[in-house]
Tab-separated table of C-alpha atoms and ligand atoms in Angstrom:
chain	number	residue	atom	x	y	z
D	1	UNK	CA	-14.793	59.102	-50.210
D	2	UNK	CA	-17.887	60.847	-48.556
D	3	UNK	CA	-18.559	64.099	-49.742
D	4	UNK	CA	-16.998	66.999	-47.707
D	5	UNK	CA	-20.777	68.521	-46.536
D	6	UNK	CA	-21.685	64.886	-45.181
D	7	UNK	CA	-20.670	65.694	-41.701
D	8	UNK	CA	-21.068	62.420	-39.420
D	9	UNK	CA	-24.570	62.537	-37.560
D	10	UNK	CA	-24.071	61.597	-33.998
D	11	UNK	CA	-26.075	58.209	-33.283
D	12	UNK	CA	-29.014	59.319	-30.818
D	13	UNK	CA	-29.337	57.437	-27.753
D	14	UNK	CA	-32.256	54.426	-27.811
D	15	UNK	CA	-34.256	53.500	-24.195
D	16	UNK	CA	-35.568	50.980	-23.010
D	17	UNK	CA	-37.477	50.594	-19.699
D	18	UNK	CA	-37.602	47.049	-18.209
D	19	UNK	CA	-40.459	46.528	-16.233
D	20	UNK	CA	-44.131	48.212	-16.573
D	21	UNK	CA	-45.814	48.672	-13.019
D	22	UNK	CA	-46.849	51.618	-11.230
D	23	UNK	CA	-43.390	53.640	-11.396
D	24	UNK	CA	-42.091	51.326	-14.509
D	25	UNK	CA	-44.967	52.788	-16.491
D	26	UNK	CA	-44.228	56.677	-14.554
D	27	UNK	CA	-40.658	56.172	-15.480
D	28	UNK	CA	-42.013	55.344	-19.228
D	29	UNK	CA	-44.249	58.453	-19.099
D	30	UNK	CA	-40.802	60.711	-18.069
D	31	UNK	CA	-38.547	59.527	-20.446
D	32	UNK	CA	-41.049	59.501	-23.242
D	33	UNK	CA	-41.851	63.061	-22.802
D	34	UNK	CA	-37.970	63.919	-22.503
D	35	UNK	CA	-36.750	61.764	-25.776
D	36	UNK	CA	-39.485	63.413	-27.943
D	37	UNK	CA	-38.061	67.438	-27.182
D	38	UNK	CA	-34.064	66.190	-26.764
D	39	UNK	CA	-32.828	65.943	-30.169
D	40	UNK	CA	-30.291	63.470	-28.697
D	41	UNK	CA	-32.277	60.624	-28.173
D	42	UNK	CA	-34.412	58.503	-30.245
D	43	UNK	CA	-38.315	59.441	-29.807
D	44	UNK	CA	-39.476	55.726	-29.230
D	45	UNK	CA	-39.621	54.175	-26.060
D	46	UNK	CA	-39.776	50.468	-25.554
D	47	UNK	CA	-41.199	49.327	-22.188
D	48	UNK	CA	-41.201	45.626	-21.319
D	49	UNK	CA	-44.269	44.115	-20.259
D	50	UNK	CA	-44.165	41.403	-18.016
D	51	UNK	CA	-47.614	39.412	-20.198
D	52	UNK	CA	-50.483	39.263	-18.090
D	53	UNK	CA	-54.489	38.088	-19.440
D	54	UNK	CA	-56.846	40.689	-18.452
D	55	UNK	CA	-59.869	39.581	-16.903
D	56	UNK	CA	-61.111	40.796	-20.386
D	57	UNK	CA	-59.052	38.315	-21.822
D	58	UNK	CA	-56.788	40.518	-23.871
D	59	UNK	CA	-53.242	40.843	-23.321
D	60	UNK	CA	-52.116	43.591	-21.035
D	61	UNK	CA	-48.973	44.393	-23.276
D	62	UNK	CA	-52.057	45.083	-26.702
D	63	UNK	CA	-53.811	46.845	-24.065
D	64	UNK	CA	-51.395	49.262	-23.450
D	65	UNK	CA	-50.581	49.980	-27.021
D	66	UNK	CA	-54.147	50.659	-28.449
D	67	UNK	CA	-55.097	52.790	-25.376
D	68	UNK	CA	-52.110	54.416	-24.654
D	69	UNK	CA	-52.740	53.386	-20.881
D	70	UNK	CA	-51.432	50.676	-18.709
D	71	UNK	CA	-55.027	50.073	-17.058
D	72	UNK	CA	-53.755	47.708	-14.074
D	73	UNK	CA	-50.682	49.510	-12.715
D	74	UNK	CA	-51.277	52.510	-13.940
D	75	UNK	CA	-55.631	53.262	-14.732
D	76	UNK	CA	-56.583	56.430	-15.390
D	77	UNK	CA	-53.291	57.902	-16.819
D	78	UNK	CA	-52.333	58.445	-20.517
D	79	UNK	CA	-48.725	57.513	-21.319
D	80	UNK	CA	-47.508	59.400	-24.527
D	81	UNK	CA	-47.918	57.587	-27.525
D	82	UNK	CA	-44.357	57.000	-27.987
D	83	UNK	CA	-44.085	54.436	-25.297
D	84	UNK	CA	-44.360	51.283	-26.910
D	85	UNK	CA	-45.285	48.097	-24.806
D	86	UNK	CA	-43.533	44.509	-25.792
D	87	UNK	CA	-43.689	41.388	-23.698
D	88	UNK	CA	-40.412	39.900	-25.894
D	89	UNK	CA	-37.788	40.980	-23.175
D	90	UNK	CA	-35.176	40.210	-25.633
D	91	UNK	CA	-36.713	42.279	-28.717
D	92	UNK	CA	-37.000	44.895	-26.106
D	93	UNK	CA	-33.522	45.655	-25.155
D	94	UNK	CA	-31.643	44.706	-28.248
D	95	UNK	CA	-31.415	48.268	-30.050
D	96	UNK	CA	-30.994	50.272	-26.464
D	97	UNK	CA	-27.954	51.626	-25.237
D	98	UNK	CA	-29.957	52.834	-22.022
D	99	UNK	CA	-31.528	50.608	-20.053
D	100	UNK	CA	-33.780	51.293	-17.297
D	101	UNK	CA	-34.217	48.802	-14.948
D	102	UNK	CA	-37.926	49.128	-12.829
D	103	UNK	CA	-39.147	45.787	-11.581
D	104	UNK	CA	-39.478	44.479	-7.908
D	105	UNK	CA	-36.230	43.316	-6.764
D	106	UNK	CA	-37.002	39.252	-6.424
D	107	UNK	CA	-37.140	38.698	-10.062
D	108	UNK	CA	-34.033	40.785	-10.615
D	109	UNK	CA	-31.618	38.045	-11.163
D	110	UNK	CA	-33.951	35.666	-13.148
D	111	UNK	CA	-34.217	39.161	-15.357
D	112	UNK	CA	-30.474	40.172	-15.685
D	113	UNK	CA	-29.610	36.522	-16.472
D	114	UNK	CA	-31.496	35.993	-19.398
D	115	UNK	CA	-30.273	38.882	-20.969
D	116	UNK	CA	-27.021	38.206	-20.863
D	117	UNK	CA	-25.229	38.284	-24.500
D	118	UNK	CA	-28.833	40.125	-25.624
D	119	UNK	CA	-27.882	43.604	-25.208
D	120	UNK	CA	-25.605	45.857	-26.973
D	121	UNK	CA	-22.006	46.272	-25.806
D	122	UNK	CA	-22.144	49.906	-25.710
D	123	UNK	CA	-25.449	49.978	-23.009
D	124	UNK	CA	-25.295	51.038	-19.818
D	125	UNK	CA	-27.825	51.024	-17.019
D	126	UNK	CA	-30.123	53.076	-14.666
D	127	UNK	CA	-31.939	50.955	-11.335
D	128	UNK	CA	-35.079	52.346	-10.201
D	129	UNK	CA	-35.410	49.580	-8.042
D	130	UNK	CA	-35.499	49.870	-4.140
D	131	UNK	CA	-34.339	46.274	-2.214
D	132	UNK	CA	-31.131	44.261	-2.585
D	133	UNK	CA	-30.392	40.341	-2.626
D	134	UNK	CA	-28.253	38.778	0.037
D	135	UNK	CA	-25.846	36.567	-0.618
D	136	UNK	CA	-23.276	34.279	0.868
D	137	UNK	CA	-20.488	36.873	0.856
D	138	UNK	CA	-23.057	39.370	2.124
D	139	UNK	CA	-25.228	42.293	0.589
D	140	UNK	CA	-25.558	42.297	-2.998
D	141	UNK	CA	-27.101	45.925	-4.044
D	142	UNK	CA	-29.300	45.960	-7.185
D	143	UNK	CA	-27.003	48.328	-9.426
D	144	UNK	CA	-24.245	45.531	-8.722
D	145	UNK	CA	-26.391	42.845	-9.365
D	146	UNK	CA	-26.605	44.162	-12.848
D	147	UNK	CA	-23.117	45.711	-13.106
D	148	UNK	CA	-21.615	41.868	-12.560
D	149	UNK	CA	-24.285	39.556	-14.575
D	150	UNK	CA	-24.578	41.874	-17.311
D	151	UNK	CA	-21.204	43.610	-17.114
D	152	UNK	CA	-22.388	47.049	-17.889
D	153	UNK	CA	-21.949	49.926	-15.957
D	154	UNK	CA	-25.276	50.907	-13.728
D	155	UNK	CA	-26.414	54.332	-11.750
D	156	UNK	CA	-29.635	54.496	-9.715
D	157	UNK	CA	-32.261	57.061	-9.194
D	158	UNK	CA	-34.439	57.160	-6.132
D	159	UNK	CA	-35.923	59.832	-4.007
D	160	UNK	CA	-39.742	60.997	-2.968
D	161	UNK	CA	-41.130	59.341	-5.323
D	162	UNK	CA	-44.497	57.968	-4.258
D	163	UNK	CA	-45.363	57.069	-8.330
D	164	UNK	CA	-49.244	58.306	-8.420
D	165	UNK	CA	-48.063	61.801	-7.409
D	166	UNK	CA	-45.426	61.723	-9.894
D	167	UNK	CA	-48.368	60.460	-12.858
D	168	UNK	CA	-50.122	63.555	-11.940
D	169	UNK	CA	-47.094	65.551	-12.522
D	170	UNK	CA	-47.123	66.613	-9.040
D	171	UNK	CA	-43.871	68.338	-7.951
D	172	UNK	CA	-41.173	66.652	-6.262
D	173	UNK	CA	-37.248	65.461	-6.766
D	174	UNK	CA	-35.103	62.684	-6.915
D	175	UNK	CA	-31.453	61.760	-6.774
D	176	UNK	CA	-29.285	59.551	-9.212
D	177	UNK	CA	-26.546	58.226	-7.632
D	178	UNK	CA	-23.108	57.529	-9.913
D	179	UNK	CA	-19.840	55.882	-9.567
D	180	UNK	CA	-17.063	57.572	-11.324
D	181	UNK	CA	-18.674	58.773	-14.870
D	182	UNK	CA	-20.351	62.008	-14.176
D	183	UNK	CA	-21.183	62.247	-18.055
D	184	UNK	CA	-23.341	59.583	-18.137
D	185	UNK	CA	-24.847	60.789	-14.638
D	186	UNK	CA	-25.745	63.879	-16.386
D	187	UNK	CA	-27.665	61.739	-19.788
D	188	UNK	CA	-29.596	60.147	-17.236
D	189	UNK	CA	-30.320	63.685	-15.430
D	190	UNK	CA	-31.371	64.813	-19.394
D	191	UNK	CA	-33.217	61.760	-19.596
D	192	UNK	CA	-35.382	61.949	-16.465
D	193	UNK	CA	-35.435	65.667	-15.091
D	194	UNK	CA	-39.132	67.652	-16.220
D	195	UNK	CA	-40.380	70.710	-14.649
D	196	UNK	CA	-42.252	69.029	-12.200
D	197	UNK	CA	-39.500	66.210	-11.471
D	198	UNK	CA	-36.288	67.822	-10.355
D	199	UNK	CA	-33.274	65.091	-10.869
D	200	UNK	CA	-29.813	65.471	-9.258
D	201	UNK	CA	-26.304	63.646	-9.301
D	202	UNK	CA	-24.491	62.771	-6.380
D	203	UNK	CA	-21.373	60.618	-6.702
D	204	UNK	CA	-22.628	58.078	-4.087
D	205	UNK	CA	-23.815	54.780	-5.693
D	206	UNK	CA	-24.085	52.967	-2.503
D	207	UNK	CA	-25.309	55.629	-0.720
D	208	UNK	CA	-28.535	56.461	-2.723
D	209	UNK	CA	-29.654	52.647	-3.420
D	210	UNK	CA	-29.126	51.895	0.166
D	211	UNK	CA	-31.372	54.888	1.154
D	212	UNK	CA	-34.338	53.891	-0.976
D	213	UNK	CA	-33.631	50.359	-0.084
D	214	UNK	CA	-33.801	50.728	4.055
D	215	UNK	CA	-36.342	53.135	3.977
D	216	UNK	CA	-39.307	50.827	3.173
D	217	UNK	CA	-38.192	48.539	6.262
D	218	UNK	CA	-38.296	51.876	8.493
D	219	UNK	CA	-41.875	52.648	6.540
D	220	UNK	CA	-43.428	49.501	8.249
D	221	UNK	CA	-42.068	50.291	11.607
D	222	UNK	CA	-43.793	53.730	10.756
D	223	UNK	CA	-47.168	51.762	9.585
D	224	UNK	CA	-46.952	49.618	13.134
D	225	UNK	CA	-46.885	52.795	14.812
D	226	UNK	CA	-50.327	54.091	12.865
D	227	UNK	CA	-51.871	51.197	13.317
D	228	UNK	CA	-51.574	51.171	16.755
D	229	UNK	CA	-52.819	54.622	16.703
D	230	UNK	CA	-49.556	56.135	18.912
D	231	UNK	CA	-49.990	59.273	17.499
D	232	UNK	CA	-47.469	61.892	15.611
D	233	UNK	CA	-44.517	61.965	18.258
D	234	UNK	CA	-43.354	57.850	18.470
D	235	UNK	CA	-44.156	58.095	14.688
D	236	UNK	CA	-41.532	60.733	14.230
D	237	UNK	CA	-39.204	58.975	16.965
D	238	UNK	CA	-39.961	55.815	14.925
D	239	UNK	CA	-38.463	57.835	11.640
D	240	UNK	CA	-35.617	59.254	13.434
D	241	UNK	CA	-34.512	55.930	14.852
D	242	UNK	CA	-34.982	54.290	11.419
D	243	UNK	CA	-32.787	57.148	9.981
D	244	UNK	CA	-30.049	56.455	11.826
D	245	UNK	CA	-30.039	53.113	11.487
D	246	UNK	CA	-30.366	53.761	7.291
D	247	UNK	CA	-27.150	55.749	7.728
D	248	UNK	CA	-25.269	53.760	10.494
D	249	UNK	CA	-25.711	50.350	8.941
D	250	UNK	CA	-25.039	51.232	4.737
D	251	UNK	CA	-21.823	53.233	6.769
D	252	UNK	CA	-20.634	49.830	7.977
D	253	UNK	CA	-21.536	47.858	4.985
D	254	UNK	CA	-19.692	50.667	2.211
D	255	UNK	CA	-17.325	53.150	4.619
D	256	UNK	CA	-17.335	55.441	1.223
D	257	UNK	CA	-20.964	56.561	1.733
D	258	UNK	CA	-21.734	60.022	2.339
D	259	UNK	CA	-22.600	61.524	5.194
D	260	UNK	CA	-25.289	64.528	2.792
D	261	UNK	CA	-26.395	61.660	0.966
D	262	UNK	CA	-29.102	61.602	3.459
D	263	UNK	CA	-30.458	64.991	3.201
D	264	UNK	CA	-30.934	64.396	-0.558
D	265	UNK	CA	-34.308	63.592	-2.075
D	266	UNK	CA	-33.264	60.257	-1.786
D	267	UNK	CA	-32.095	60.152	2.111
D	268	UNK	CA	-34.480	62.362	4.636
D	269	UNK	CA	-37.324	63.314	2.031
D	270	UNK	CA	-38.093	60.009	0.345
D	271	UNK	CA	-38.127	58.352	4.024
D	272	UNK	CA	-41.003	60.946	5.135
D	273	UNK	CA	-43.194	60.009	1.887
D	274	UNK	CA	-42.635	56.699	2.799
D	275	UNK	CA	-43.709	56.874	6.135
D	276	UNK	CA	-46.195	59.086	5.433
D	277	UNK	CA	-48.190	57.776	2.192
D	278	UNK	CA	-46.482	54.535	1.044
D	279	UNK	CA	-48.000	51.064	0.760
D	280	UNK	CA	-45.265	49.611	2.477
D	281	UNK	CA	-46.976	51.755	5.824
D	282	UNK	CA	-50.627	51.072	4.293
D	283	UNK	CA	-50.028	47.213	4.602
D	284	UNK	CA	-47.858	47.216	7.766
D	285	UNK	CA	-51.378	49.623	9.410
D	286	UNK	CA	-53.382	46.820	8.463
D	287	UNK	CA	-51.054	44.358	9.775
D	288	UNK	CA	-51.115	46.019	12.970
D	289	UNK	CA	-55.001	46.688	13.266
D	290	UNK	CA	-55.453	42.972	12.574
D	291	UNK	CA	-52.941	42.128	15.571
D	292	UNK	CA	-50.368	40.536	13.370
D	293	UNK	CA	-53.292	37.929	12.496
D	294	UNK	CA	-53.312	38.744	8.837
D	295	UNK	CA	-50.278	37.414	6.942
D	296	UNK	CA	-48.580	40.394	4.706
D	297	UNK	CA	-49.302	38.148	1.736
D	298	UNK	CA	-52.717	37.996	2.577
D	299	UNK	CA	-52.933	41.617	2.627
D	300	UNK	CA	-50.766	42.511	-0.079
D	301	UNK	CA	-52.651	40.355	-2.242
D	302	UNK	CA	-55.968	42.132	-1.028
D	303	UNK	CA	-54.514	45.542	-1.064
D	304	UNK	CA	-52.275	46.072	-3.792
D	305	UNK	CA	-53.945	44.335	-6.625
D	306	UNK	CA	-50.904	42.806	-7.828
D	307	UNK	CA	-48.537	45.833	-7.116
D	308	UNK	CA	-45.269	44.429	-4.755
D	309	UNK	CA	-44.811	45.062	-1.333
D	310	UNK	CA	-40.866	45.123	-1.340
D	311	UNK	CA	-40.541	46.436	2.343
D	312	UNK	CA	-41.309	42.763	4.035
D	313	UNK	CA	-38.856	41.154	2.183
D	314	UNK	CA	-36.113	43.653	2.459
D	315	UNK	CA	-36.668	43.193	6.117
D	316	UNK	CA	-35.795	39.757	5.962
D	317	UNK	CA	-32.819	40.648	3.835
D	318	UNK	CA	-31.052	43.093	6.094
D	319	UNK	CA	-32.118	40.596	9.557
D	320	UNK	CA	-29.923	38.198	7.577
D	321	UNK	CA	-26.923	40.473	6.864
D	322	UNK	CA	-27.578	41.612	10.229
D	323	UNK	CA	-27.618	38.103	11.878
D	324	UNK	CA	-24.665	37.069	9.698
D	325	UNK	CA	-22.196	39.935	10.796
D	326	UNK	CA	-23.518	39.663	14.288
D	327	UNK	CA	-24.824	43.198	14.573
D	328	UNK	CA	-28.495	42.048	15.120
D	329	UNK	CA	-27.937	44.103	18.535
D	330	UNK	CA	-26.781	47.154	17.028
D	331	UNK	CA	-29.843	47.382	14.835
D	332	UNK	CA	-32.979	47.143	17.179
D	333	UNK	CA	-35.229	48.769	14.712
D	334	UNK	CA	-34.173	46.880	11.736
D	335	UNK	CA	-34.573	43.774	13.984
D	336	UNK	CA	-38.049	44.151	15.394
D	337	UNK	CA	-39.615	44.883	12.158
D	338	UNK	CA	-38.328	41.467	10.928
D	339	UNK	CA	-39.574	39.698	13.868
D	340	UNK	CA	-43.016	41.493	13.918
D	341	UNK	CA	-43.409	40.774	10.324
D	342	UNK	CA	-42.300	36.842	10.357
D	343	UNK	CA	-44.999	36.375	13.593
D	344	UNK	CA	-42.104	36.169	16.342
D	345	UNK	CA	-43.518	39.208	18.009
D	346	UNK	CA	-46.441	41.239	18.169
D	347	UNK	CA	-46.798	44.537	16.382
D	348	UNK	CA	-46.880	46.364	19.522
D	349	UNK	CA	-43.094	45.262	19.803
D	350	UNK	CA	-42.633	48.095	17.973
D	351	UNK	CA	-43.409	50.781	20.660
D	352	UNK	CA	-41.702	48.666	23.663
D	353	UNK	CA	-38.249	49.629	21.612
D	354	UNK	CA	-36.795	51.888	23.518
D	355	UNK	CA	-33.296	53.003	22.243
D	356	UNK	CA	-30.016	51.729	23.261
D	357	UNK	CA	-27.961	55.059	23.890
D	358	UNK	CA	-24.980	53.693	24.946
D	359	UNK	CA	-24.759	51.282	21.972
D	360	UNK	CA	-25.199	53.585	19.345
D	361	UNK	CA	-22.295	55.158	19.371
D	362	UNK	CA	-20.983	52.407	18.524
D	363	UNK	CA	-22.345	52.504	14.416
D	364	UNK	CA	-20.630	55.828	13.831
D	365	UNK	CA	-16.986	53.576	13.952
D	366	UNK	CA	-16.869	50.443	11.943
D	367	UNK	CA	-13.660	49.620	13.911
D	368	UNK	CA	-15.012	48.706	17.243
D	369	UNK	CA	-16.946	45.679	15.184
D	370	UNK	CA	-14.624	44.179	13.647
W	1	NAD	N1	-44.621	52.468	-7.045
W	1	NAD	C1	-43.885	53.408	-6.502
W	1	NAD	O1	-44.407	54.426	-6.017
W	1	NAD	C2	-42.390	53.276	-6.504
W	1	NAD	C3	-41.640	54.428	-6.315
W	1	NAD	C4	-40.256	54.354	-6.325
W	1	NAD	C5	-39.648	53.102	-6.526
W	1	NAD	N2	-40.400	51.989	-6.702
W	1	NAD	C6	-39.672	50.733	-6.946
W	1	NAD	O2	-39.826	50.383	-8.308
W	1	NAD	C7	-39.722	48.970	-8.454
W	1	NAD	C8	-40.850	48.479	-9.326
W	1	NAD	O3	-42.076	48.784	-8.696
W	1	NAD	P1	-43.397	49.141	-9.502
W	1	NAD	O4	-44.192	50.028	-8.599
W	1	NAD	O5	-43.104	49.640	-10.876
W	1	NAD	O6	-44.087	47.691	-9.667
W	1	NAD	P2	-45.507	47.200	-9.099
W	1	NAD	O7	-45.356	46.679	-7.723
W	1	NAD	O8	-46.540	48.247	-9.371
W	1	NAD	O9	-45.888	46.003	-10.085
W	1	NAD	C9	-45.331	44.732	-10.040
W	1	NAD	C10	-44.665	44.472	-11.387
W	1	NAD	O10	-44.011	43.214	-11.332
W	1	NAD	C11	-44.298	42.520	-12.533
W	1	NAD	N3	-44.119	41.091	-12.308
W	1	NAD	C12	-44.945	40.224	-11.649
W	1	NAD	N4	-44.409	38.981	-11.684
W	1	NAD	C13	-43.226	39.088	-12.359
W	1	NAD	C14	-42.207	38.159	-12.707
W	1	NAD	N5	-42.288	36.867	-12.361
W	1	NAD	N6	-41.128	38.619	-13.385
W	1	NAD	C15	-41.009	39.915	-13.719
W	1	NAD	N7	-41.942	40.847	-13.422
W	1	NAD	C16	-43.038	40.422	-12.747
W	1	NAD	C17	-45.723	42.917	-12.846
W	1	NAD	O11	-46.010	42.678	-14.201
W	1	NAD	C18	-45.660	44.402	-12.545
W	1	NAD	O12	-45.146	45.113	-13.641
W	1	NAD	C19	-39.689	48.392	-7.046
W	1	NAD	O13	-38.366	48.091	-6.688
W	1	NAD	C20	-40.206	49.529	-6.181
W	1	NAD	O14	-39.662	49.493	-4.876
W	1	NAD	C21	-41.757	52.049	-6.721
């Protein structure tokens, strides 16, 4: 029998962040700082590397860990020396029970599949990750993407989060979004909130991811617009538009999303940054000053230096649940920026919208489409 003063030690928590670009390795720099002062969790960090040669011809992943820095996503910025890179996905995750999921959203599935049996039955899940995959059936959102391949439970955090700002510990906030357990909302509050990064909970899963998802479709409208150089007032008419189209069309796909979602970091604030400073608008500018002549992987490629642009894709992804339901109508913002983007119309397209008053009212009451 154990002696009487051997009181059981509680076992700390153990994180792992998958993915390493420019907010995987911000994440990293977060949570590292947090698990070193909160006795609760276990100092080390692991951060999967997705292997890339440097033109140097080491390995980014051996980079990382001798310099403390992630020189292509993330030059210039020290991450704490508990952060430990590893390109063996599976060595990665196998001691976490929180796992932080930050890659672009296309290699999601490919991801979440092979780790299937490799993690521990007692992990659950945080998505960072802004975009969604559509399916047959319809919309599948990130957070359930992982949920039903890995069978885990899985929150999200999103909100003004333009990662640079966030390296430089400028101030700003974000939201996590949770589904029923509030107590595992508030480890991954613990986890993430600093001084400078303000973290919330609202019980809104849908709500949040479909925020940060739509808002990088409404952020190339918004790049269009600069492009075009039409000035402050159709930029802001541009975000209004593309607000209400965020919150009419994730109404109709989940009815339980909440109407204050949208004036969380998440909702209203993380669509100005967006519009305002985000690559998704940088790209869609140049798109525009180039008259729609330069493809978006052409100038993602030249632009980004191997950083994603998510917002083309996810406006291919919503024109398809869009086109599928029939609501292409409903959604003329959602729908332009698709066409403009796949070449059927010119970026100027964007200013000849003019809005449909009598159909909107329509979006506020799921019934009259079914
Ligand atoms: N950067 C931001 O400011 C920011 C802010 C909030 C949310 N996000 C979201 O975070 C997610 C990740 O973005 P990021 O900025 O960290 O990445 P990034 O665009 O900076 O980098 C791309 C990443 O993808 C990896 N990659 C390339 N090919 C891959 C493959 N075949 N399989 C797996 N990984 C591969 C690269 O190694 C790199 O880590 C996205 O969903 C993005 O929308 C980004």
């Amino acid at each position: 029998m154990a002696p009487s003063n051997q009181l059981e030690v509680p076992q700390k928590s153990r994180v792992t962040v998958v993915g390493s670009g420019n907010w995987g390795s911000v994440a990293a720099k977060l949570i590292a700082f947090n698990t070193l002062h909160i006795n609760s969790f276990h100092d080390e960090v692991r951060m999967w590397v997705f292997e890339e040669t440097l033109p140097s011809g080491e390995n980014l992943s051996d980079v990382i860990n001798r310099t403390n820095e992630n020189v292509k996503y993330l030059p210039g910025i020290k991450l704490p020396k508990n952060v430990v890179a590893d390109p063996d996905i599976e060595h990665a995750v196998r001691d976490a029970n929180m796992l932080v999921f930050v890659t672009p959203h296309q290699f999601m599935e490919g991801i979440c599949k092979r780790l299937v049996g490799k993690i521990r039955e007692d992990a659950v899940a945080i998505s960072l990750i802004k975009g969604m995959e559509v399916k047959r059936e319809g919309p599948c959102m990130i957070s359930s993407l992982i949920s039903e391949i890995l069978g885990i439970s899985c929150c999200v955090l999103m909100g003004a989060n333009i990662a640079n700002e966030i390296a430089v510990e400028k101030f700003s906030e974000a939201t996590v979004g949770y589904r029923e357990n509030k107590e595992i909302a508030e480890k991954w509050v613990q986890l993430f909130n600093t001084p400078y990064f303000m973290v919330s909970a609202v019980q809104d899963v849908e709500g949040v991811e479909l925020c940060g998802t739509l808002k990088n479709v409404v952020a190339l409208a918004a790049g269009f617009v600069d492009g075009l150089e039409m000035g402050n007032n159709t930029k802001a008419a541009i975000m209004r538009i593309g607000l209400r189209e965020m919150k009419a069309l994730s109404k109709l796909l989940f009815p339980s999303v909440k109407d204050n979602t949208f004036f969380e970091s998440c909702g209203v604030a993380d669509l100005i940054t967006t519009c305002l400073g985000g690559r998704n608008r940088r790209c869609a500018d140049a798109f525009a000053r180039n008259g729609g002549k330069r493809s978006f992987d052409e100038l993602e490629a030249e632009m980004l230096q191997g950083q994603k642009l998510q917002g083309v894709s996810t406006a291919k992804e919503v024109y398809e649940v869009l086109s599928h339901r029939g609501w292409l109508e409903l959604f003329p913002l959602f729908t332009t920026v698709h066409e403009i983007c796949s070449g059927r119309l010119a970026p100027s397209a964007i200013v000849e919208y003019t809005e449909h008053s009598a159909r909107l009212p329509l979006l506020e009451s799921p019934v009259h489409l079914n």
